[in-house]
PDB file of C-alpha atoms (C1' of nucleotides) in Angstrom:
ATOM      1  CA  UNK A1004     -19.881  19.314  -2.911  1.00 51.00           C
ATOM      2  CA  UNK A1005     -16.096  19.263  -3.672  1.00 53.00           C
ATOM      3  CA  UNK A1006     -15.566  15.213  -4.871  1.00 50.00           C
ATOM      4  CA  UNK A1007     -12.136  13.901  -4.563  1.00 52.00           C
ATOM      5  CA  UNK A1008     -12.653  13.095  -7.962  1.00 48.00           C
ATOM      6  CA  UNK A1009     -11.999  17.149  -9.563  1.00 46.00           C
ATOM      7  CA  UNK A1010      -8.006  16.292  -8.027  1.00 39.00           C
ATOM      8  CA  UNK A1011      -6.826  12.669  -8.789  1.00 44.00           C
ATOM      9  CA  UNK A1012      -5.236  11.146 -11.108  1.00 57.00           C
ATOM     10  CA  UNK A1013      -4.078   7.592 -12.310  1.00 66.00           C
ATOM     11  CA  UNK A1014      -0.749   8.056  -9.896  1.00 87.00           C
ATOM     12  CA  UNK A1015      -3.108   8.813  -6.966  1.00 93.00           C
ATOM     13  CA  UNK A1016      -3.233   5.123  -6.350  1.00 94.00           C
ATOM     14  CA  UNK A1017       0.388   4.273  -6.922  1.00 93.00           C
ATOM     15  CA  UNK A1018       0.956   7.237  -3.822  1.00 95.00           C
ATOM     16  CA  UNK A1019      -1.168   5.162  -1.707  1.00 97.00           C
ATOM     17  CA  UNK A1020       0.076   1.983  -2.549  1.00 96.00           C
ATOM     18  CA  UNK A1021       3.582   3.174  -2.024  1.00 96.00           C
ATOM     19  CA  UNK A1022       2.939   5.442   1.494  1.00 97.00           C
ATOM     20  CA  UNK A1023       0.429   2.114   2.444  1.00 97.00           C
ATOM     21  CA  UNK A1024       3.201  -0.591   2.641  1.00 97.00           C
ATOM     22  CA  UNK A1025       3.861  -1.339   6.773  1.00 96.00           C
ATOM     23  CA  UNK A1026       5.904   0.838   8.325  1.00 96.00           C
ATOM     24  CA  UNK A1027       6.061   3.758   5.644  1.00 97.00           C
ATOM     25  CA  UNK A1028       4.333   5.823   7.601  1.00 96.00           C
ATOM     26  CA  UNK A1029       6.737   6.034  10.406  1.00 96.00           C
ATOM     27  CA  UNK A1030       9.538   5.932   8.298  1.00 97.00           C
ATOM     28  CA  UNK A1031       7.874   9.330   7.217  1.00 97.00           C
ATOM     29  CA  UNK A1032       7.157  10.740  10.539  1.00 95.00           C
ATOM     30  CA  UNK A1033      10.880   9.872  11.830  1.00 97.00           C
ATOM     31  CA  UNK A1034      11.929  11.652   8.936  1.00 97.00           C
ATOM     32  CA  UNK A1035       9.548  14.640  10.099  1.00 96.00           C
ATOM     33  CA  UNK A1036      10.940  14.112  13.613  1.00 95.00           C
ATOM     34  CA  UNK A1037      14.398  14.796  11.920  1.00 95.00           C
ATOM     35  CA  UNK A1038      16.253  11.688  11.969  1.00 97.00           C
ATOM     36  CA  UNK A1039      19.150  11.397   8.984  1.00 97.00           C
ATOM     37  CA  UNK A1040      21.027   8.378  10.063  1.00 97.00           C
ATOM     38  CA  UNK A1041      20.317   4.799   9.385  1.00 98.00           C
ATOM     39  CA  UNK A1042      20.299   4.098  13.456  1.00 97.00           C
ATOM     40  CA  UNK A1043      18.239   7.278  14.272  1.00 97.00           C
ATOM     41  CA  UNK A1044      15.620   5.942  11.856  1.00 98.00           C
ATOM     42  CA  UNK A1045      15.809   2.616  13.530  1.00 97.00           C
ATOM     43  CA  UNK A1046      15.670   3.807  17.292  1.00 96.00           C
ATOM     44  CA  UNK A1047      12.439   6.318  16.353  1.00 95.00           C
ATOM     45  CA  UNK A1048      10.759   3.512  14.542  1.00 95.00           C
ATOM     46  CA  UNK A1049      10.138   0.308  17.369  1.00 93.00           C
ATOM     47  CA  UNK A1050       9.663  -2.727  16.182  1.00 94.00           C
ATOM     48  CA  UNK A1051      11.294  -2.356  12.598  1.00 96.00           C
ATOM     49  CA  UNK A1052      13.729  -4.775  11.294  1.00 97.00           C
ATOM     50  CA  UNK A1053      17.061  -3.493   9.637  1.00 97.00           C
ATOM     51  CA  UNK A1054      16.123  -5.390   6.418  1.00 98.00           C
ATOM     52  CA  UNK A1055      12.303  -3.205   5.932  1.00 98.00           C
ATOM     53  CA  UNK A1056      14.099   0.072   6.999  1.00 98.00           C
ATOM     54  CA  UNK A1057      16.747  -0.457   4.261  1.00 98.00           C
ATOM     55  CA  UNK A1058      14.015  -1.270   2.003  1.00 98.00           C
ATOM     56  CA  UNK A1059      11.946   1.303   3.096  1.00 98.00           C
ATOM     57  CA  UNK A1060      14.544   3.706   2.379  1.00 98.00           C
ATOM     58  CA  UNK A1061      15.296   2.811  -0.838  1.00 97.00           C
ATOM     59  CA  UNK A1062      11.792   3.004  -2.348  1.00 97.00           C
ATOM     60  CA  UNK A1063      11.415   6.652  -0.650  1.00 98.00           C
ATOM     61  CA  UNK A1064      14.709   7.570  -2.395  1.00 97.00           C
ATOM     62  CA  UNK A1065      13.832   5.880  -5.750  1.00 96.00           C
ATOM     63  CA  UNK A1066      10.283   7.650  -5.429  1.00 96.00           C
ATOM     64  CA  UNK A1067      12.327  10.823  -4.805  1.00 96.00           C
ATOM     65  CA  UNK A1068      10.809  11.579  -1.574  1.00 97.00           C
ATOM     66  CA  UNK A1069      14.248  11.043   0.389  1.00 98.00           C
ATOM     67  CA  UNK A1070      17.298  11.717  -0.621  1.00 97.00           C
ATOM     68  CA  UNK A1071      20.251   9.170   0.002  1.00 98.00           C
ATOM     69  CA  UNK A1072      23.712  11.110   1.266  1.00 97.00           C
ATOM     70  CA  UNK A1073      27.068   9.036   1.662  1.00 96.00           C
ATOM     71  CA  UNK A1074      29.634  10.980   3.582  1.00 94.00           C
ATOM     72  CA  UNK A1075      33.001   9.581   3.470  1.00 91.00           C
ATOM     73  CA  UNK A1076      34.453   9.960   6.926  1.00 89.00           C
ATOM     74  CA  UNK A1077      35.482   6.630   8.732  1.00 86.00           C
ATOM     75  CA  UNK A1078      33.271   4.663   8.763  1.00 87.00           C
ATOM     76  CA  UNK A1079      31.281   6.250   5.920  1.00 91.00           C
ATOM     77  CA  UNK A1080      28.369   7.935   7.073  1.00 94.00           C
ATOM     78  CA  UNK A1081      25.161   8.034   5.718  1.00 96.00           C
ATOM     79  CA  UNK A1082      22.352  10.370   5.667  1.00 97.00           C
ATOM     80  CA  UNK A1083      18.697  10.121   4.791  1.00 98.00           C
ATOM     81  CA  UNK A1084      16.749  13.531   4.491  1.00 98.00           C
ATOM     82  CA  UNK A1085      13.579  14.742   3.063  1.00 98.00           C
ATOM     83  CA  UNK A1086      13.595  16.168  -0.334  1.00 97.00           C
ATOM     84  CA  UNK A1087      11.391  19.220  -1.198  1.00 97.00           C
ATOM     85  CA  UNK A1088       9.209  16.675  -2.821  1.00 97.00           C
ATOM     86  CA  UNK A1089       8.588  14.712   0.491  1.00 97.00           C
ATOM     87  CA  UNK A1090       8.396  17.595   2.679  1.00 97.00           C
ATOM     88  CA  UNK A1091       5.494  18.147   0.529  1.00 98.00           C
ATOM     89  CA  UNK A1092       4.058  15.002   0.531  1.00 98.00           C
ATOM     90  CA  UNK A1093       4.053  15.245   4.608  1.00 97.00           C
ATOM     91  CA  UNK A1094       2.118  18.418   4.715  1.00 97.00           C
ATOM     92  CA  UNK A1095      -0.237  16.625   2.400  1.00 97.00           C
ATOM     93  CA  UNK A1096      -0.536  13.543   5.474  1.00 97.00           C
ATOM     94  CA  UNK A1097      -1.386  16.283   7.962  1.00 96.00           C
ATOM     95  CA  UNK A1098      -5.167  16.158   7.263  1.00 97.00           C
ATOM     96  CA  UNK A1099      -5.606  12.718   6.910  1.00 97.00           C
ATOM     97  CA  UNK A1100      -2.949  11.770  10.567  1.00 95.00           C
ATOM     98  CA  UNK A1101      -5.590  14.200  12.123  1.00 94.00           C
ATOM     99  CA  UNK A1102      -8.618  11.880  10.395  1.00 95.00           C
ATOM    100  CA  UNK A1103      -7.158   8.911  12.060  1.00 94.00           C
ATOM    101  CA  UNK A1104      -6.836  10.387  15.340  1.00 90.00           C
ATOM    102  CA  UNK A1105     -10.307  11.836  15.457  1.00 90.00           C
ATOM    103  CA  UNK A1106     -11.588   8.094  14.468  1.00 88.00           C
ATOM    104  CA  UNK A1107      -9.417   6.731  17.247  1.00 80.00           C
ATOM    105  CA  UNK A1108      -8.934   8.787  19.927  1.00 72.00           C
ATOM    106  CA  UNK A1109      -5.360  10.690  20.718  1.00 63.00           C
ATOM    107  CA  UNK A1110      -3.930   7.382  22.037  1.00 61.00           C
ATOM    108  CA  UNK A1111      -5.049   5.484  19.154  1.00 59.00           C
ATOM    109  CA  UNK A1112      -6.329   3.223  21.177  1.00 52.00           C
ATOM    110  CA  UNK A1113      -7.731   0.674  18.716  1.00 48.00           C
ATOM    111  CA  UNK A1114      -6.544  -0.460  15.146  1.00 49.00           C
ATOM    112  CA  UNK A1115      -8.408  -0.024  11.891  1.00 53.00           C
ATOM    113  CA  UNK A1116     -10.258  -3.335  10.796  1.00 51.00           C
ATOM    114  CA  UNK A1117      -8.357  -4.429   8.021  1.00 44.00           C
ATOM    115  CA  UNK A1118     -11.261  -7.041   6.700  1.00 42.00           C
TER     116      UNK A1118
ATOM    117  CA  UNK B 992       8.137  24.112  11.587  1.00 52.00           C
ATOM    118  CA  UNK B 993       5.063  21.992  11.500  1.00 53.00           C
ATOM    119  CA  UNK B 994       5.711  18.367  12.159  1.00 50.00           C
ATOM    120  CA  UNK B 995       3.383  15.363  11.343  1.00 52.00           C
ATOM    121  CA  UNK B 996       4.529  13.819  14.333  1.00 49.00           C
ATOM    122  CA  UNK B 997       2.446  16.768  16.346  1.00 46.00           C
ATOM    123  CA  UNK B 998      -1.286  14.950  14.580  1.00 40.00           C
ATOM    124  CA  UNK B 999      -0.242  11.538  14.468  1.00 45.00           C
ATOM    125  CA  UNK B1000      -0.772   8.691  16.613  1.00 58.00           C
ATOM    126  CA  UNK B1001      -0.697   4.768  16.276  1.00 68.00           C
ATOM    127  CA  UNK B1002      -3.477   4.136  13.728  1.00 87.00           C
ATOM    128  CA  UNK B1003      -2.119   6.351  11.432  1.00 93.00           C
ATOM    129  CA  UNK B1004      -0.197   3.245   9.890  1.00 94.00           C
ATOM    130  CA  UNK B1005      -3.619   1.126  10.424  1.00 93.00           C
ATOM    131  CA  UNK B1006      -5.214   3.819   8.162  1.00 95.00           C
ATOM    132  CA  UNK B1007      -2.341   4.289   5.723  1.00 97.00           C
ATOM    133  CA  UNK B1008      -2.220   0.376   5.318  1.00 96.00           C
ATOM    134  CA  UNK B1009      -5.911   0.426   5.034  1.00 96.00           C
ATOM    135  CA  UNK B1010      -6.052   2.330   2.048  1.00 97.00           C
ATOM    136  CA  UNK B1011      -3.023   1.719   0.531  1.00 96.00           C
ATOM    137  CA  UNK B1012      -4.212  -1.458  -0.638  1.00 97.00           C
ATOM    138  CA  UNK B1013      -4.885  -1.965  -4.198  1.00 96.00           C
ATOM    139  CA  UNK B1014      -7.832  -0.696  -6.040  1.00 96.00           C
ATOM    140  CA  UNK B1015      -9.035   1.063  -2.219  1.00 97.00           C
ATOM    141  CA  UNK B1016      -8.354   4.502  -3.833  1.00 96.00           C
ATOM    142  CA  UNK B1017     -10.259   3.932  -6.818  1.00 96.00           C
ATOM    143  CA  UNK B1018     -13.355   2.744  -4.582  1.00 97.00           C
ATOM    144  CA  UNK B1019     -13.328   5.486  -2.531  1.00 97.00           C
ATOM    145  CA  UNK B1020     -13.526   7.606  -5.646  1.00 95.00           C
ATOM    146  CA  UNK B1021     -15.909   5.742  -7.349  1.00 96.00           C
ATOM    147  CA  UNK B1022     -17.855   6.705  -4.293  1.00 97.00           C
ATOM    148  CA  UNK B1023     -16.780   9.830  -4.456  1.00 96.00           C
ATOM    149  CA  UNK B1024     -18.352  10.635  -7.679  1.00 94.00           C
ATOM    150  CA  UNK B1025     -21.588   9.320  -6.441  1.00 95.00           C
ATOM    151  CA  UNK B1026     -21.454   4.972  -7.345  1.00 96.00           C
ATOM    152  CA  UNK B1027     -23.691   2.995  -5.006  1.00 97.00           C
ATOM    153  CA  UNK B1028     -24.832  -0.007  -6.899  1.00 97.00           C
ATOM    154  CA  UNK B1029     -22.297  -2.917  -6.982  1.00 97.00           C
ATOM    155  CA  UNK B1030     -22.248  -2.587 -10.784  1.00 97.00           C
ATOM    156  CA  UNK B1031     -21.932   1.362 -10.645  1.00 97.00           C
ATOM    157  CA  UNK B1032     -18.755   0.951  -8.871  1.00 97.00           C
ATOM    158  CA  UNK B1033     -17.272  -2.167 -11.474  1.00 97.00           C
ATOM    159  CA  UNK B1034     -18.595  -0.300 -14.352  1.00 96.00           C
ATOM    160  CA  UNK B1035     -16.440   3.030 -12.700  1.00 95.00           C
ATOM    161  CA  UNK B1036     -13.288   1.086 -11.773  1.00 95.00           C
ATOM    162  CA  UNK B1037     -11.587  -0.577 -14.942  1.00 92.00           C
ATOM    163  CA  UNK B1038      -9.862  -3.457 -14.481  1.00 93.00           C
ATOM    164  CA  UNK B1039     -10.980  -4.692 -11.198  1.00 96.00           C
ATOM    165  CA  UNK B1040     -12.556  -8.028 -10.491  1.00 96.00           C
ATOM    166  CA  UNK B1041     -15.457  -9.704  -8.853  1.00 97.00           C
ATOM    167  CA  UNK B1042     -13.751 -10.556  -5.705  1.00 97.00           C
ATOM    168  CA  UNK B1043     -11.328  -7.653  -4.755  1.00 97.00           C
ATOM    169  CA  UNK B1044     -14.413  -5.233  -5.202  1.00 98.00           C
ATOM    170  CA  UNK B1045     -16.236  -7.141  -2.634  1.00 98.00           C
ATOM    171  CA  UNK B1046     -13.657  -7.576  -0.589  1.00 98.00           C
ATOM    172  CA  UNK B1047     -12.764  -3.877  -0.525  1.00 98.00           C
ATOM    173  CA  UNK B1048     -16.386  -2.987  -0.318  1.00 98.00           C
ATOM    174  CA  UNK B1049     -16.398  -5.402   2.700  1.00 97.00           C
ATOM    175  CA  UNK B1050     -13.073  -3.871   4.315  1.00 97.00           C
ATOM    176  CA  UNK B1051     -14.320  -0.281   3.699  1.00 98.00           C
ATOM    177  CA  UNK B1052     -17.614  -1.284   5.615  1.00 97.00           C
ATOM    178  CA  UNK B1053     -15.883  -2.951   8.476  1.00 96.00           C
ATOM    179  CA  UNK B1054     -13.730   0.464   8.677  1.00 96.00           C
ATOM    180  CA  UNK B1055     -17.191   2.691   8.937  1.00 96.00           C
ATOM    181  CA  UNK B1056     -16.060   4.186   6.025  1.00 97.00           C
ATOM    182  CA  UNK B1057     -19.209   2.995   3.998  1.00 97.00           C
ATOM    183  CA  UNK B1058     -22.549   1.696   4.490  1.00 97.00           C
ATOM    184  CA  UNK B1059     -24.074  -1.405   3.036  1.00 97.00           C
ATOM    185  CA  UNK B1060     -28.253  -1.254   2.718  1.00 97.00           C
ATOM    186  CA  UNK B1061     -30.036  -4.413   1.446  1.00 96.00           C
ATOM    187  CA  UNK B1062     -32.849  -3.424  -0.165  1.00 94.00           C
ATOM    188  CA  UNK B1063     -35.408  -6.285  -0.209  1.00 92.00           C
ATOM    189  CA  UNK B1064     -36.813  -5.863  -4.310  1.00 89.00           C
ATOM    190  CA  UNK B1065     -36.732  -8.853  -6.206  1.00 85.00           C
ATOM    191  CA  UNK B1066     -33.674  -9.760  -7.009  1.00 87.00           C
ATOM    192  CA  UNK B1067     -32.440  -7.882  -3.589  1.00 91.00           C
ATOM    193  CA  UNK B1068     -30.360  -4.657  -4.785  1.00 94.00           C
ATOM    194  CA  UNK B1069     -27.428  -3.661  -2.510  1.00 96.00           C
ATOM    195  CA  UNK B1070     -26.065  -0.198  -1.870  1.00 97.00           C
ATOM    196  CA  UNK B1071     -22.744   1.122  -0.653  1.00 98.00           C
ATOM    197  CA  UNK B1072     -22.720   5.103   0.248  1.00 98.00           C
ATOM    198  CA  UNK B1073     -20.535   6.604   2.603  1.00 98.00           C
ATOM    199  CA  UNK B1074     -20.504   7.772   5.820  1.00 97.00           C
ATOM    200  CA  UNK B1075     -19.800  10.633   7.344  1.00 97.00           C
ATOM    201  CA  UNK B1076     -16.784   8.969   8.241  1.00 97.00           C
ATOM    202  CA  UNK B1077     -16.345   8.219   4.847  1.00 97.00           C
ATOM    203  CA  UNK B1078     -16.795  11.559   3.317  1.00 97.00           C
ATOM    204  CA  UNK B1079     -14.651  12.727   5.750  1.00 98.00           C
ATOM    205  CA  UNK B1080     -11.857  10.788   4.493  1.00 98.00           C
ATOM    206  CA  UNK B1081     -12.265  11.851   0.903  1.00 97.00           C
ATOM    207  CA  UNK B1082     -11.845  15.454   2.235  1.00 97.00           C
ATOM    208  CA  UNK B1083      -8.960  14.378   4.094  1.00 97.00           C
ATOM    209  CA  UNK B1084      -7.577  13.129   0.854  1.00 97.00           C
ATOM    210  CA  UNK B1085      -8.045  15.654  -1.162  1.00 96.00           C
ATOM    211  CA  UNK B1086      -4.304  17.188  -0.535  1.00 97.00           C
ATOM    212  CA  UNK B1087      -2.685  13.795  -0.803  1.00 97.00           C
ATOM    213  CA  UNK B1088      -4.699  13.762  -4.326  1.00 95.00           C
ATOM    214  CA  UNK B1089      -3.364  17.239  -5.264  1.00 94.00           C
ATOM    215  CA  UNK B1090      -0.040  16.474  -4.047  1.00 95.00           C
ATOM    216  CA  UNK B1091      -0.293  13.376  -6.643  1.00 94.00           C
ATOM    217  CA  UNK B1092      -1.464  15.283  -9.574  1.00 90.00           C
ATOM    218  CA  UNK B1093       1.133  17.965  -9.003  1.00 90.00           C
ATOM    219  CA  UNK B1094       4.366  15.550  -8.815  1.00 88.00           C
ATOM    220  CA  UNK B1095       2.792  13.654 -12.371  1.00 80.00           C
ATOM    221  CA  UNK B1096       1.063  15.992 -14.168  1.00 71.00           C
ATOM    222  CA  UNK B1097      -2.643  15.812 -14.415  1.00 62.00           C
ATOM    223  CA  UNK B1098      -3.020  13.241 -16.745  1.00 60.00           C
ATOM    224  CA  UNK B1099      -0.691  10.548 -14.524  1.00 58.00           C
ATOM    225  CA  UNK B1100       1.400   9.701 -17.406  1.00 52.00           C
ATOM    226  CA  UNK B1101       4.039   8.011 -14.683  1.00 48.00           C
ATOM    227  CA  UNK B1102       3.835   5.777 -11.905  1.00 48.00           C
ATOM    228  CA  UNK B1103       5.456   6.328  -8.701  1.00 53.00           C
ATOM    229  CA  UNK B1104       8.346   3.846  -8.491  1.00 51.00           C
ATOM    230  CA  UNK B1105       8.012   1.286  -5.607  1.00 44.00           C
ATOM    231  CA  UNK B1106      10.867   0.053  -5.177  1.00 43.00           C
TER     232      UNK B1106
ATOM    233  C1'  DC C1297     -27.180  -8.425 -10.479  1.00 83.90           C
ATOM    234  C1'  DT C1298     -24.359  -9.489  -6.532  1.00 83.90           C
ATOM    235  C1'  DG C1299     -21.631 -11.850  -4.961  1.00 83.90           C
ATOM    236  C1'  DA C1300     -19.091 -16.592  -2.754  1.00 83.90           C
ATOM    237  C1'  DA C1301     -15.713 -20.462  -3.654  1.00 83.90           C
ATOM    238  C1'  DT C1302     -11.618 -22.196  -5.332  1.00 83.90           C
ATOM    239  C1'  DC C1303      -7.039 -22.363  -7.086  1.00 83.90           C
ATOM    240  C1'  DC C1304      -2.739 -20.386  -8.157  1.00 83.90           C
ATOM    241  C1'  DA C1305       1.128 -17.029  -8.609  1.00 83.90           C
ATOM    242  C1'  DA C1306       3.402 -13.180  -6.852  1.00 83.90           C
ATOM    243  C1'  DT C1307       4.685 -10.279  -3.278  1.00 83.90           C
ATOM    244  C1'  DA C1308       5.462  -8.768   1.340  1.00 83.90           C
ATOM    245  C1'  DG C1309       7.094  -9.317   5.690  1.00 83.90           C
ATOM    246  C1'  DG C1310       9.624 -11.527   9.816  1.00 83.90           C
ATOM    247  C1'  DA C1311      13.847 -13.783  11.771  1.00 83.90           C
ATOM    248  C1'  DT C1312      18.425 -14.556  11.702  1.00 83.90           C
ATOM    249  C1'  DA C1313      23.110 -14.378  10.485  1.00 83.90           C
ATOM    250  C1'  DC C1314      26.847 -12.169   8.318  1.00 83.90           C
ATOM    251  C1'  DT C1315      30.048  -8.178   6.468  1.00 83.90           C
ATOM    252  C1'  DG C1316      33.041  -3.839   5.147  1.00 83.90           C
TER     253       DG C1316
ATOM    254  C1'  DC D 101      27.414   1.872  11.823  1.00 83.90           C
ATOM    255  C1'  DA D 102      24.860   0.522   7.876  1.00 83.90           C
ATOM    256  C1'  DG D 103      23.530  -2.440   5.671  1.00 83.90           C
ATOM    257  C1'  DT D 104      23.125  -7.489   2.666  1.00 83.90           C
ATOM    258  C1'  DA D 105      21.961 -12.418   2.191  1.00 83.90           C
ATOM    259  C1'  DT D 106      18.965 -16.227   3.090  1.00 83.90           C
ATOM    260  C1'  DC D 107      15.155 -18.654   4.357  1.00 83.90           C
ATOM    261  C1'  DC D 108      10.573 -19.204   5.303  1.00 83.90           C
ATOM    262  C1'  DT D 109       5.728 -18.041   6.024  1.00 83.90           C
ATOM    263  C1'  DA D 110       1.745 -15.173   5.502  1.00 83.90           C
ATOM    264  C1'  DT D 111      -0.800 -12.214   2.827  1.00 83.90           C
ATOM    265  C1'  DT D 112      -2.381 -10.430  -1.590  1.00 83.90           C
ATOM    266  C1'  DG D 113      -4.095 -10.350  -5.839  1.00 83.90           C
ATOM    267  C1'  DG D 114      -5.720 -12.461 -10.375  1.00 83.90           C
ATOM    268  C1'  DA D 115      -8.638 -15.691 -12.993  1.00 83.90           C
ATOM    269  C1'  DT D 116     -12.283 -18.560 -13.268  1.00 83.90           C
ATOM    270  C1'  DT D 117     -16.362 -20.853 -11.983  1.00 83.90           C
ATOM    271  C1'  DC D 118     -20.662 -21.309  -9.585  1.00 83.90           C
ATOM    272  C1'  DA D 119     -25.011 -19.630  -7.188  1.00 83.90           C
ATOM    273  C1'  DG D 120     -29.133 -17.107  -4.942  1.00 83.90           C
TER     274       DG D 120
END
DNA sequence: CTGAATCCAATAGGATACTG
DNA sequence: CAGTATCCTATTGGATTCAG
């Protein structure tokens, strides 16, 4: 049997520890979904406050995974799109988003104990 | 294009956050390469202590993602294998893992920023 | 050997208000 | 629109000690 083992490396658990922080996952999947601007991000994404989307942001775009874009027009606009890199890294999520909603159902009804 | 958004669905996050936590990865390969015994998975996973690898066994068991068997010898031994569930995970991994090694070289040398 | 208990430090996250 | 600044609380993780 193939083990997980044969394909990891020390990083492997920085790449979880960076995609596990709350709400990085749906900062991803807006991204997917094609939002570029701060508000898009925002609207696509309930519940998020302006400070962890700004934060989110950043670490995606200091991990390389998004790329930061200021355009100055008035008032400057600013766009957030997927690198290469994190296009990548979402084809890589496919497999384990379909994992999750095999455990849970298509409505994802319940949450995944956390202890 | 193919969109994560298409295989998604709330727990995704639950899951992401669920494994994202520290030293989760390293359990789940430590099972991977075949640990069960409480000191098979210390002796595979440097650095960890005591307490977070029972905790993590614990959270990974509440998940379904591994099974703990009490084995009545004298003193008790305790065993944590996967599940199904479990294994399937690790398969579902195995891109994210690839996607890892490719971005840092196979040896890890770098960690991925966070923030 | 397999943990549980305790204590402490660091980090993460939520709410709110403010700005160019 | 796109953030930053502050404050506060909750959660996490590390180290150590104790126990069945």
């Amino acid at each position: 049997m193939k083990s997980i083992h044969d394909d990891t490396c020390p990083s492997f658990e920085g790449t979880l520890e960076l995609i596990g922080r709350r709400w990085t996952g749906s900062v991803l999947q807006a991204a997917a979904q094609g939002a570029r601007r701060f508000g898009e991000y925002r609207a696509l994404i309930e519940g998020i406050s302006d400070r962890l989307l700004s934060q989110r942001l950043k670490e995606l775009d200091a991990a390389g995974l998004i790329e930061r874009t200021v355009i100055p027009t008035t008032p400057v606009q600013t766009r957030y799109a997927l690198t290469p890199d994190g296009h990548a890294l979402i084809q890589a999520l496919l497999p384990l988003a379909r994992w999750s909603m095999r455990r849970t159902g298509p409505r994802g009804a319940r949450r995944v104990p956390s202890a």
